[in-house]
Amino acid sequence: MNKTLYRSVLAMACVAVLGGCDEKASFEPAQQSGNNPTLPKAQRFLVPPMQVPDKAGWKQGQTPTVAPGLKIEGIATGLMHPRQLYVLPNDDVLVVESNGPGTEPVTTPKQLIAGMVKNQSGKGGKGGNRITLLRKKSDASGEWEKHTFIENLNSPFGVQLIGDSLYVANTDGIVKFPYVTGETEIKTPGVAFADLPNTINHHWTKSLLASPDGSKLYVGVGSNSNITENGLAVEYRRADILEVDVATGGSRIYASGLRNPTGLQWEPSTGKLWAIVNERDEIGADLVPDYMTSVQEGGFYGWPYSYFGQNVDSRVKAQRPDLVAKAIRPDYAIGSHVAPLGLLMSASNALPAKYQGGAFIGEHGSWDRSPLSGYEVVFVAFKDGTPVGKPESVVSGFYSKDEKQLFGAPVGLVQDKEGAILVADDVGDTVWRVTAATK
């Protein structure tokens, strides 16, 4: 569909339904971050407010903006929708190039319009269904070496190495590959290790994290809907964090009620499991804040019946007050519709002192808020294993000042051997490297 027709269809849909696309946020993102965010009254829409800039990509020499005291450079370009990053023990970096499988049926006008918006932004770009290996060149300048490491995957997202086995979370299951240190390509076919929920794939990403002793894998599995509008049957073992036994491949639900847990990490000072979670849409530009939280074994976090603890979502039928009463309030709100997709918890790194001992979050940005929020990498300081203060912008400038053009969108984050922060940018098809500025 050409741009003119696209805009016409979108405009007609908004006007015809409610004019809801003109609804603006009333609160600044900072007001909806921290452990006690402002939560206004929920609104109802037939077509919710939408705003996503058009994909422009990065021009030659153009980069994101970094906070004072930092510098940024691209170390890999021309990728196919890089989503997640993983650092191997020999300091090679794996880049997971992927997007959704496109199997979710379009059954409502809202889905059609949302899909058009996503495609226009570049977020619907074709994923490589592969993993690329990056290796820093000996001269330590310019782009890193690129090697095609694994091909023919199925919407991969999470990746973890345990011993000499590399585990890749495709959208339909975990696949196991043999790994040899220093190799730049795995030719041996992967072996199916564990099934994962694979119907509809409204949320297709499967985040992955190994336990410190390598005996377990934790998998973030998103819901198959916004608030169960596709029925409860298709939500089986979804909106959960699963625990997979590495010895047997057997799994169980570790925690539930997390709408879309897209990143998992161990908090360095306490050893606790933490997750970032994309919350529900369509009840206003100021609801609901996405969040970061420690994850309790057996804990229930509200979805779909309540949000940010025990705030009931009246749209859900039927109600479950018994579960709402058990809903755990998240530790830390990040902001409404920032769409966190990358999480890195770092005890120490090569950035300035203010960025030590906290969490870096890749905010992909959402279609469900105007003006835009997210589309940046932020840092949240921790004290005694608990987040404090407000998110601080580390990397921004992913869209134009008039909010009409999208240059890139941050996703996965890792820390390389030198302590630099690497950022996967799936709209700009680039991996960025952030370091301290030279004096």
Tab-separated table of C-alpha atoms in Angstrom:
chain	number	residue	atom	x	y	z
A	1	MET	CA	0.000	0.000	0.000
A	2	ASN	CA	1.455	3.404	-0.924
A	3	LYS	CA	1.934	6.092	1.699
A	4	THR	CA	-0.923	8.323	0.518
A	5	LEU	CA	-3.456	5.495	0.530
A	6	TYR	CA	-2.140	4.255	3.869
A	7	ARG	CA	-2.642	7.665	5.470
A	8	SER	CA	-6.106	7.979	3.965
A	9	VAL	CA	-7.246	4.606	5.303
A	10	LEU	CA	-5.806	5.339	8.723
A	11	ALA	CA	-7.367	8.800	8.875
A	12	MET	CA	-10.780	7.531	7.766
A	13	ALA	CA	-10.683	4.744	10.333
A	14	CYS	CA	-9.827	7.137	13.154
A	15	VAL	CA	-12.483	9.669	12.208
A	16	ALA	CA	-15.157	7.078	11.552
A	17	VAL	CA	-14.681	5.241	14.790
A	18	LEU	CA	-13.975	7.808	17.485
A	19	GLY	CA	-11.438	10.350	16.459
A	20	GLY	CA	-9.429	8.622	19.170
A	21	CYS	CA	-6.151	9.028	17.283
A	22	ASP	CA	-6.079	12.654	18.456
A	23	GLU	CA	-6.031	11.684	22.144
A	24	LYS	CA	-2.792	12.904	23.740
A	25	ALA	CA	-0.982	11.844	26.898
A	26	SER	CA	-1.534	14.072	29.920
A	27	PHE	CA	1.516	12.965	31.896
A	28	GLU	CA	5.225	13.122	31.220
A	29	PRO	CA	7.010	9.735	31.175
A	30	ALA	CA	8.866	10.652	34.380
A	31	GLN	CA	5.533	10.990	36.205
A	32	GLN	CA	4.751	7.396	35.337
A	33	SER	CA	8.078	5.889	36.317
A	34	GLY	CA	9.411	4.682	39.644
A	35	ASN	CA	7.770	2.596	42.348
A	36	ASN	CA	4.647	4.768	42.634
A	37	PRO	CA	3.579	5.887	39.130
A	38	THR	CA	0.583	8.113	38.462
A	39	LEU	CA	-2.287	5.958	37.172
A	40	PRO	CA	-5.189	7.973	35.703
A	41	LYS	CA	-8.679	6.675	35.019
A	42	ALA	CA	-8.899	4.112	32.224
A	43	GLN	CA	-10.531	5.159	28.951
A	44	ARG	CA	-12.365	3.066	26.367
A	45	PHE	CA	-11.805	3.121	22.612
A	46	LEU	CA	-13.101	1.222	19.613
A	47	VAL	CA	-9.912	2.264	17.839
A	48	PRO	CA	-7.199	3.366	20.283
A	49	PRO	CA	-4.899	6.356	19.791
A	50	MET	CA	-1.999	5.557	17.483
A	51	GLN	CA	1.193	7.343	16.539
A	52	VAL	CA	4.259	5.887	14.868
A	53	PRO	CA	6.660	7.869	12.667
A	54	ASP	CA	7.529	6.687	9.173
A	55	LYS	CA	10.749	4.764	8.675
A	56	ALA	CA	13.566	6.967	7.418
A	57	GLY	CA	16.631	4.974	8.452
A	58	TRP	CA	20.041	6.443	9.222
A	59	LYS	CA	21.785	8.678	6.718
A	60	GLN	CA	25.494	8.331	6.076
A	61	GLY	CA	27.352	9.605	9.141
A	62	GLN	CA	24.179	10.009	11.217
A	63	THR	CA	24.073	8.362	14.647
A	64	PRO	CA	21.842	8.352	17.713
A	65	THR	CA	22.437	10.961	20.401
A	66	VAL	CA	24.204	9.977	23.623
A	67	ALA	CA	24.248	11.577	27.050
A	68	PRO	CA	27.131	13.905	27.978
A	69	GLY	CA	30.357	12.026	28.649
A	70	LEU	CA	29.549	9.255	26.160
A	71	LYS	CA	30.285	8.481	22.528
A	72	ILE	CA	28.656	6.099	20.048
A	73	GLU	CA	29.678	4.313	16.856
A	74	GLY	CA	28.131	1.728	14.570
A	75	ILE	CA	29.977	-1.609	14.592
A	76	ALA	CA	27.671	-3.505	12.221
A	77	THR	CA	25.293	-2.208	9.554
A	78	GLY	CA	23.153	-3.727	6.829
A	79	LEU	CA	21.664	-6.354	9.134
A	80	MET	CA	18.184	-7.857	8.788
A	81	HIS	CA	16.201	-6.652	11.796
A	82	PRO	CA	18.691	-7.249	14.633
A	83	ARG	CA	16.739	-7.961	17.804
A	84	GLN	CA	18.960	-9.514	20.456
A	85	LEU	CA	22.668	-9.708	21.287
A	86	TYR	CA	24.756	-12.245	23.183
A	87	VAL	CA	28.447	-12.176	24.113
A	88	LEU	CA	30.325	-15.485	23.895
A	89	PRO	CA	33.164	-16.357	26.311
A	90	ASN	CA	35.801	-15.544	23.647
A	91	ASP	CA	34.177	-12.087	23.254
A	92	ASP	CA	32.539	-12.730	19.884
A	93	VAL	CA	29.078	-11.170	19.745
A	94	LEU	CA	26.024	-12.957	18.398
A	95	VAL	CA	23.313	-10.871	16.706
A	96	VAL	CA	19.860	-12.450	16.439
A	97	GLU	CA	18.171	-11.109	13.275
A	98	SER	CA	14.480	-11.788	13.432
A	99	ASN	CA	10.876	-10.649	13.307
A	100	GLY	CA	7.479	-12.221	13.862
A	101	PRO	CA	6.423	-15.203	11.736
A	102	GLY	CA	3.354	-13.384	10.406
A	103	THR	CA	1.004	-16.207	11.339
A	104	GLU	CA	-1.399	-14.202	13.504
A	105	PRO	CA	-4.747	-13.930	11.668
A	106	VAL	CA	-6.121	-10.439	11.021
A	107	THR	CA	-9.721	-10.572	12.242
A	108	THR	CA	-10.550	-6.975	13.163
A	109	PRO	CA	-10.140	-3.503	11.583
A	110	LYS	CA	-7.976	-2.568	14.564
A	111	GLN	CA	-5.489	-5.332	13.738
A	112	LEU	CA	-5.399	-4.253	10.102
A	113	ILE	CA	-4.710	-0.627	10.980
A	114	ALA	CA	-2.138	-1.525	13.645
A	115	GLY	CA	-0.336	-3.746	11.152
A	116	MET	CA	-0.225	-0.933	8.603
A	117	VAL	CA	1.176	1.449	11.202
A	118	LYS	CA	3.841	-1.065	12.205
A	119	ASN	CA	4.914	-1.726	8.639
A	120	GLN	CA	5.104	1.971	7.819
A	121	SER	CA	7.444	2.506	10.783
A	122	GLY	CA	9.872	-0.190	9.693
A	123	LYS	CA	9.132	-2.320	12.753
A	124	GLY	CA	7.494	-4.881	10.489
A	125	GLY	CA	10.656	-5.302	8.417
A	126	LYS	CA	11.695	-8.765	7.309
A	127	GLY	CA	13.895	-10.561	9.816
A	128	GLY	CA	16.872	-12.613	8.761
A	129	ASN	CA	15.843	-15.747	10.714
A	130	ARG	CA	19.524	-16.155	11.395
A	131	ILE	CA	22.285	-15.364	13.847
A	132	THR	CA	25.281	-13.322	12.732
A	133	LEU	CA	28.599	-13.421	14.587
A	134	LEU	CA	30.550	-10.187	15.080
A	135	ARG	CA	34.267	-10.236	15.825
A	136	LYS	CA	36.250	-7.127	16.630
A	137	LYS	CA	39.006	-6.452	14.122
A	138	SER	CA	42.593	-6.331	15.305
A	139	ASP	CA	42.939	-2.669	14.364
A	140	ALA	CA	40.042	-1.891	16.767
A	141	SER	CA	38.428	0.605	14.410
A	142	GLY	CA	35.464	0.652	12.067
A	143	GLU	CA	32.898	-2.090	11.637
A	144	TRP	CA	33.549	-5.499	13.123
A	145	GLU	CA	33.883	-8.682	11.086
A	146	LYS	CA	30.536	-10.267	10.219
A	147	HIS	CA	30.010	-14.008	9.799
A	148	THR	CA	26.776	-15.880	9.157
A	149	PHE	CA	26.701	-18.134	12.212
A	150	ILE	CA	23.369	-20.006	12.071
A	151	GLU	CA	20.709	-19.866	9.344
A	152	ASN	CA	17.158	-21.127	8.760
A	153	LEU	CA	15.796	-20.363	12.208
A	154	ASN	CA	12.121	-19.684	12.985
A	155	SER	CA	11.661	-16.177	14.414
A	156	PRO	CA	14.465	-16.593	16.977
A	157	PHE	CA	14.917	-14.238	19.920
A	158	GLY	CA	16.696	-15.540	23.038
A	159	VAL	CA	20.089	-17.269	22.974
A	160	GLN	CA	22.217	-18.763	25.779
A	161	LEU	CA	25.409	-20.846	25.959
A	162	ILE	CA	25.721	-23.568	28.602
A	163	GLY	CA	28.973	-25.478	28.414
A	164	ASP	CA	29.465	-26.462	24.788
A	165	SER	CA	25.758	-26.251	23.915
A	166	LEU	CA	24.145	-23.170	22.404
A	167	TYR	CA	20.411	-22.847	23.052
A	168	VAL	CA	18.289	-20.712	20.693
A	169	ALA	CA	14.673	-19.841	21.489
A	170	ASN	CA	12.723	-19.931	18.240
A	171	THR	CA	9.120	-18.813	18.443
A	172	ASP	CA	7.962	-22.451	18.531
A	173	GLY	CA	10.626	-24.067	20.685
A	174	ILE	CA	14.178	-24.155	21.988
A	175	VAL	CA	16.771	-25.624	19.628
A	176	LYS	CA	20.185	-26.898	20.761
A	177	PHE	CA	23.403	-26.534	18.749
A	178	PRO	CA	26.960	-27.760	19.423
A	179	TYR	CA	29.383	-24.884	19.962
A	180	VAL	CA	33.160	-24.861	19.504
A	181	THR	CA	35.065	-21.844	20.790
A	182	GLY	CA	36.266	-19.592	17.995
A	183	GLU	CA	34.156	-21.062	15.206
A	184	THR	CA	32.439	-18.542	12.928
A	185	GLU	CA	29.740	-20.862	11.600
A	186	ILE	CA	27.703	-23.752	12.944
A	187	LYS	CA	26.885	-26.167	10.136
A	188	THR	CA	25.495	-28.977	12.294
A	189	PRO	CA	21.686	-28.865	12.316
A	190	GLY	CA	20.092	-27.922	15.586
A	191	VAL	CA	18.263	-30.517	17.691
A	192	ALA	CA	14.820	-29.804	19.120
A	193	PHE	CA	15.220	-29.420	22.878
A	194	ALA	CA	11.930	-28.100	24.318
A	195	ASP	CA	8.582	-27.062	22.874
A	196	LEU	CA	7.234	-23.564	23.511
A	197	PRO	CA	3.684	-22.198	23.069
A	198	ASN	CA	3.214	-21.627	19.341
A	199	THR	CA	-0.407	-20.823	18.505
A	200	ILE	CA	-1.335	-17.492	16.866
A	201	ASN	CA	1.904	-15.816	18.130
A	202	HIS	CA	0.424	-12.411	18.907
A	203	HIS	CA	3.548	-11.980	21.026
A	204	TRP	CA	6.136	-14.120	19.292
A	205	THR	CA	9.381	-13.284	21.117
A	206	LYS	CA	10.779	-15.859	23.549
A	207	SER	CA	13.397	-14.307	25.830
A	208	LEU	CA	15.921	-16.716	27.338
A	209	LEU	CA	18.207	-16.760	30.391
A	210	ALA	CA	20.306	-19.551	31.906
A	211	SER	CA	20.582	-20.036	35.650
A	212	PRO	CA	24.027	-19.285	37.081
A	213	ASP	CA	24.756	-22.997	37.543
A	214	GLY	CA	23.525	-23.879	34.040
A	215	SER	CA	20.886	-26.325	35.261
A	216	LYS	CA	17.838	-24.310	34.184
A	217	LEU	CA	16.683	-22.074	31.350
A	218	TYR	CA	14.118	-19.351	31.984
A	219	VAL	CA	11.855	-18.389	29.091
A	220	GLY	CA	9.677	-15.289	28.797
A	221	VAL	CA	6.488	-16.144	26.884
A	222	GLY	CA	4.123	-13.309	25.970
A	223	SER	CA	0.335	-13.427	25.777
A	224	ASN	CA	-1.656	-14.224	22.644
A	225	SER	CA	-3.779	-11.100	22.947
A	226	ASN	CA	-4.098	-7.733	24.616
A	227	ILE	CA	-6.593	-8.849	27.305
A	228	THR	CA	-7.736	-12.378	26.278
A	229	GLU	CA	-9.943	-11.185	23.408
A	230	ASN	CA	-8.877	-14.353	21.552
A	231	GLY	CA	-10.144	-16.534	24.387
A	232	LEU	CA	-8.385	-18.207	27.294
A	233	ALA	CA	-7.689	-21.449	25.456
A	234	VAL	CA	-4.940	-19.855	23.338
A	235	GLU	CA	-3.297	-18.414	26.467
A	236	TYR	CA	-2.188	-21.829	27.728
A	237	ARG	CA	1.295	-21.435	29.279
A	238	ARG	CA	1.438	-17.854	28.025
A	239	ALA	CA	1.990	-14.540	29.826
A	240	ASP	CA	4.377	-16.638	31.890
A	241	ILE	CA	8.008	-17.198	32.666
A	242	LEU	CA	8.735	-20.884	32.162
A	243	GLU	CA	11.531	-22.796	33.872
A	244	VAL	CA	13.087	-25.489	31.679
A	245	ASP	CA	15.241	-28.243	33.150
A	246	VAL	CA	18.430	-28.518	31.081
A	247	ALA	CA	18.951	-32.187	31.912
A	248	THR	CA	15.523	-33.332	30.698
A	249	GLY	CA	13.915	-30.522	28.677
A	250	GLY	CA	10.895	-30.661	30.961
A	251	SER	CA	9.324	-27.365	31.965
A	252	ARG	CA	7.005	-25.735	34.470
A	253	ILE	CA	5.454	-22.305	35.002
A	254	TYR	CA	7.814	-20.348	37.258
A	255	ALA	CA	5.752	-17.121	37.405
A	256	SER	CA	2.537	-15.982	35.693
A	257	GLY	CA	0.397	-12.963	34.870
A	258	LEU	CA	3.235	-11.146	33.040
A	259	ARG	CA	1.694	-9.944	29.769
A	260	ASN	CA	4.883	-9.927	27.700
A	261	PRO	CA	8.177	-10.550	29.547
A	262	THR	CA	10.679	-9.585	26.853
A	263	GLY	CA	13.929	-9.512	28.833
A	264	LEU	CA	15.308	-11.518	31.764
A	265	GLN	CA	18.419	-10.867	33.878
A	266	TRP	CA	20.017	-11.802	37.195
A	267	GLU	CA	20.467	-8.796	39.476
A	268	PRO	CA	24.199	-8.896	40.370
A	269	SER	CA	24.103	-7.937	44.060
A	270	THR	CA	21.185	-10.156	45.143
A	271	GLY	CA	21.126	-12.920	42.530
A	272	LYS	CA	17.369	-12.394	42.032
A	273	LEU	CA	15.634	-12.918	38.697
A	274	TRP	CA	14.348	-9.689	37.115
A	275	ALA	CA	12.194	-9.091	34.042
A	276	ILE	CA	10.975	-6.239	31.883
A	277	VAL	CA	7.317	-6.488	30.874
A	278	ASN	CA	5.220	-4.863	28.153
A	279	GLU	CA	1.827	-4.057	29.668
A	280	ARG	CA	-1.635	-3.809	28.057
A	281	ASP	CA	-2.895	-1.306	25.477
A	282	GLU	CA	-6.060	0.521	24.460
A	283	ILE	CA	-7.133	2.188	27.729
A	284	GLY	CA	-5.338	5.464	27.157
A	285	ALA	CA	-2.023	7.055	26.278
A	286	ASP	CA	-1.223	7.167	30.018
A	287	LEU	CA	-2.083	3.541	30.779
A	288	VAL	CA	-0.583	1.145	31.516
A	289	PRO	CA	3.053	1.761	32.504
A	290	ASP	CA	5.417	-0.929	31.285
A	291	TYR	CA	7.564	-2.156	34.134
A	292	MET	CA	10.655	-3.852	35.503
A	293	THR	CA	10.302	-6.212	38.432
A	294	SER	CA	11.951	-8.899	40.477
A	295	VAL	CA	10.226	-12.201	39.808
A	296	GLN	CA	8.997	-14.377	42.644
A	297	GLU	CA	8.762	-18.115	42.132
A	298	GLY	CA	5.056	-18.955	41.928
A	299	GLY	CA	4.168	-15.263	41.788
A	300	PHE	CA	1.165	-13.888	39.863
A	301	TYR	CA	1.483	-10.371	38.405
A	302	GLY	CA	-2.080	-9.563	37.368
A	303	TRP	CA	-2.530	-10.152	33.654
A	304	PRO	CA	-5.174	-10.076	32.338
A	305	TYR	CA	-7.402	-9.298	35.318
A	306	SER	CA	-5.514	-6.385	36.835
A	307	TYR	CA	-2.595	-4.074	36.145
A	308	PHE	CA	0.212	-2.650	38.240
A	309	GLY	CA	-0.870	-4.729	41.172
A	310	GLN	CA	-4.559	-4.875	41.901
A	311	ASN	CA	-6.020	-2.220	39.557
A	312	VAL	CA	-8.871	-4.132	37.929
A	313	ASP	CA	-9.227	-4.131	34.140
A	314	SER	CA	-13.008	-4.084	33.677
A	315	ARG	CA	-12.747	-5.141	30.025
A	316	VAL	CA	-11.801	-8.704	30.947
A	317	LYS	CA	-14.617	-11.229	31.004
A	318	ALA	CA	-15.051	-13.056	33.303
A	319	GLN	CA	-13.518	-11.305	36.285
A	320	ARG	CA	-11.315	-13.164	38.786
A	321	PRO	CA	-11.234	-11.250	42.083
A	322	ASP	CA	-9.499	-14.224	43.715
A	323	LEU	CA	-6.531	-13.810	41.388
A	324	VAL	CA	-6.563	-10.018	41.594
A	325	ALA	CA	-6.183	-10.351	45.359
A	326	LYS	CA	-2.951	-12.287	44.748
A	327	ALA	CA	-1.521	-9.929	42.132
A	328	ILE	CA	1.979	-8.712	42.996
A	329	ARG	CA	2.693	-5.030	42.445
A	330	PRO	CA	5.744	-4.592	40.159
A	331	ASP	CA	8.884	-3.054	41.638
A	332	TYR	CA	9.386	-0.246	39.137
A	333	ALA	CA	7.348	1.453	36.403
A	334	ILE	CA	9.305	2.487	33.304
A	335	GLY	CA	6.597	4.604	31.618
A	336	SER	CA	3.444	4.016	29.588
A	337	HIS	CA	3.899	2.386	26.190
A	338	VAL	CA	7.686	2.658	26.083
A	339	ALA	CA	7.766	-1.019	24.977
A	340	PRO	CA	10.891	-2.322	26.735
A	341	LEU	CA	12.532	-5.107	24.715
A	342	GLY	CA	16.088	-5.153	26.043
A	343	LEU	CA	17.447	-5.445	29.590
A	344	LEU	CA	21.046	-5.397	30.823
A	345	MET	CA	21.916	-5.413	34.504
A	346	SER	CA	25.490	-4.283	35.028
A	347	ALA	CA	27.475	-4.240	38.264
A	348	SER	CA	30.304	-2.386	36.527
A	349	ASN	CA	31.166	-1.243	33.020
A	350	ALA	CA	33.391	1.164	31.087
A	351	LEU	CA	30.931	4.046	31.206
A	352	PRO	CA	31.197	6.941	33.703
A	353	ALA	CA	30.601	6.346	37.420
A	354	LYS	CA	26.908	7.314	37.339
A	355	TYR	CA	26.163	4.275	35.140
A	356	GLN	CA	27.575	1.659	37.493
A	357	GLY	CA	25.382	-0.738	39.461
A	358	GLY	CA	22.038	-0.522	37.680
A	359	ALA	CA	19.906	-1.545	34.710
A	360	PHE	CA	20.025	-0.421	31.086
A	361	ILE	CA	16.693	-0.769	29.256
A	362	GLY	CA	16.132	-0.722	25.499
A	363	GLU	CA	12.788	1.006	24.885
A	364	HIS	CA	11.485	0.105	21.446
A	365	GLY	CA	8.606	2.598	21.502
A	366	SER	CA	4.919	1.868	20.950
A	367	TRP	CA	2.133	2.768	18.544
A	368	ASP	CA	-0.290	3.398	21.436
A	369	ARG	CA	0.880	6.788	22.747
A	370	SER	CA	1.007	10.365	21.487
A	371	PRO	CA	3.340	12.161	21.866
A	372	LEU	CA	5.941	9.462	21.439
A	373	SER	CA	7.636	7.844	24.409
A	374	GLY	CA	10.343	5.251	24.512
A	375	TYR	CA	12.615	4.990	21.451
A	376	GLU	CA	15.679	5.308	23.665
A	377	VAL	CA	18.037	3.450	25.966
A	378	VAL	CA	17.651	4.487	29.593
A	379	PHE	CA	19.561	3.714	32.782
A	380	VAL	CA	17.933	3.031	36.150
A	381	ALA	CA	20.211	3.165	39.178
A	382	PHE	CA	20.001	0.433	41.830
A	383	LYS	CA	20.785	0.621	45.541
A	384	ASP	CA	20.930	-2.536	47.678
A	385	GLY	CA	19.373	-4.524	44.835
A	386	THR	CA	16.434	-2.135	44.381
A	387	PRO	CA	15.821	0.479	41.637
A	388	VAL	CA	15.904	4.094	42.771
A	389	GLY	CA	15.227	7.462	41.173
A	390	LYS	CA	13.996	8.055	37.631
A	391	PRO	CA	15.180	6.564	34.324
A	392	GLU	CA	17.999	8.589	32.769
A	393	SER	CA	18.372	8.798	29.001
A	394	VAL	CA	21.603	7.234	27.735
A	395	VAL	CA	20.965	6.875	23.996
A	396	SER	CA	18.220	8.833	22.198
A	397	GLY	CA	17.646	10.628	18.888
A	398	PHE	CA	16.016	7.648	17.212
A	399	TYR	CA	13.284	9.848	15.688
A	400	SER	CA	13.072	13.351	14.243
A	401	LYS	CA	12.133	16.332	16.396
A	402	ASP	CA	8.762	16.643	14.646
A	403	GLU	CA	8.099	12.939	15.453
A	404	LYS	CA	7.397	12.139	11.800
A	405	GLN	CA	10.534	10.181	10.891
A	406	LEU	CA	11.939	7.090	12.588
A	407	PHE	CA	15.657	6.475	12.137
A	408	GLY	CA	15.959	3.444	14.386
A	409	ALA	CA	14.571	1.640	17.436
A	410	PRO	CA	16.639	0.051	20.223
A	411	VAL	CA	16.035	-3.538	21.298
A	412	GLY	CA	18.592	-5.899	22.869
A	413	LEU	CA	21.536	-4.791	25.023
A	414	VAL	CA	24.771	-6.453	26.112
A	415	GLN	CA	28.126	-5.453	27.574
A	416	ASP	CA	31.250	-6.425	25.643
A	417	LYS	CA	34.611	-7.525	27.103
A	418	GLU	CA	35.827	-3.919	27.358
A	419	GLY	CA	32.733	-2.799	29.264
A	420	ALA	CA	31.103	-0.964	26.367
A	421	ILE	CA	27.312	-1.200	25.939
A	422	LEU	CA	26.126	-2.662	22.636
A	423	VAL	CA	22.657	-1.804	21.317
A	424	ALA	CA	20.694	-3.720	18.669
A	425	ASP	CA	18.679	-1.335	16.456
A	426	ASP	CA	16.084	-3.274	14.477
A	427	VAL	CA	14.699	-0.369	12.425
A	428	GLY	CA	18.127	1.074	11.608
A	429	ASP	CA	19.496	-2.470	11.000
A	430	THR	CA	22.597	-1.547	13.001
A	431	VAL	CA	24.477	-2.549	16.141
A	432	TRP	CA	25.727	0.491	18.077
A	433	ARG	CA	28.578	0.596	20.604
A	434	VAL	CA	28.471	3.117	23.479
A	435	THR	CA	31.609	4.008	25.436
A	436	ALA	CA	32.900	6.804	27.607
A	437	ALA	CA	33.969	9.851	25.623
A	438	THR	CA	37.685	10.359	25.308
A	439	LYS	CA	39.014	13.349	27.187
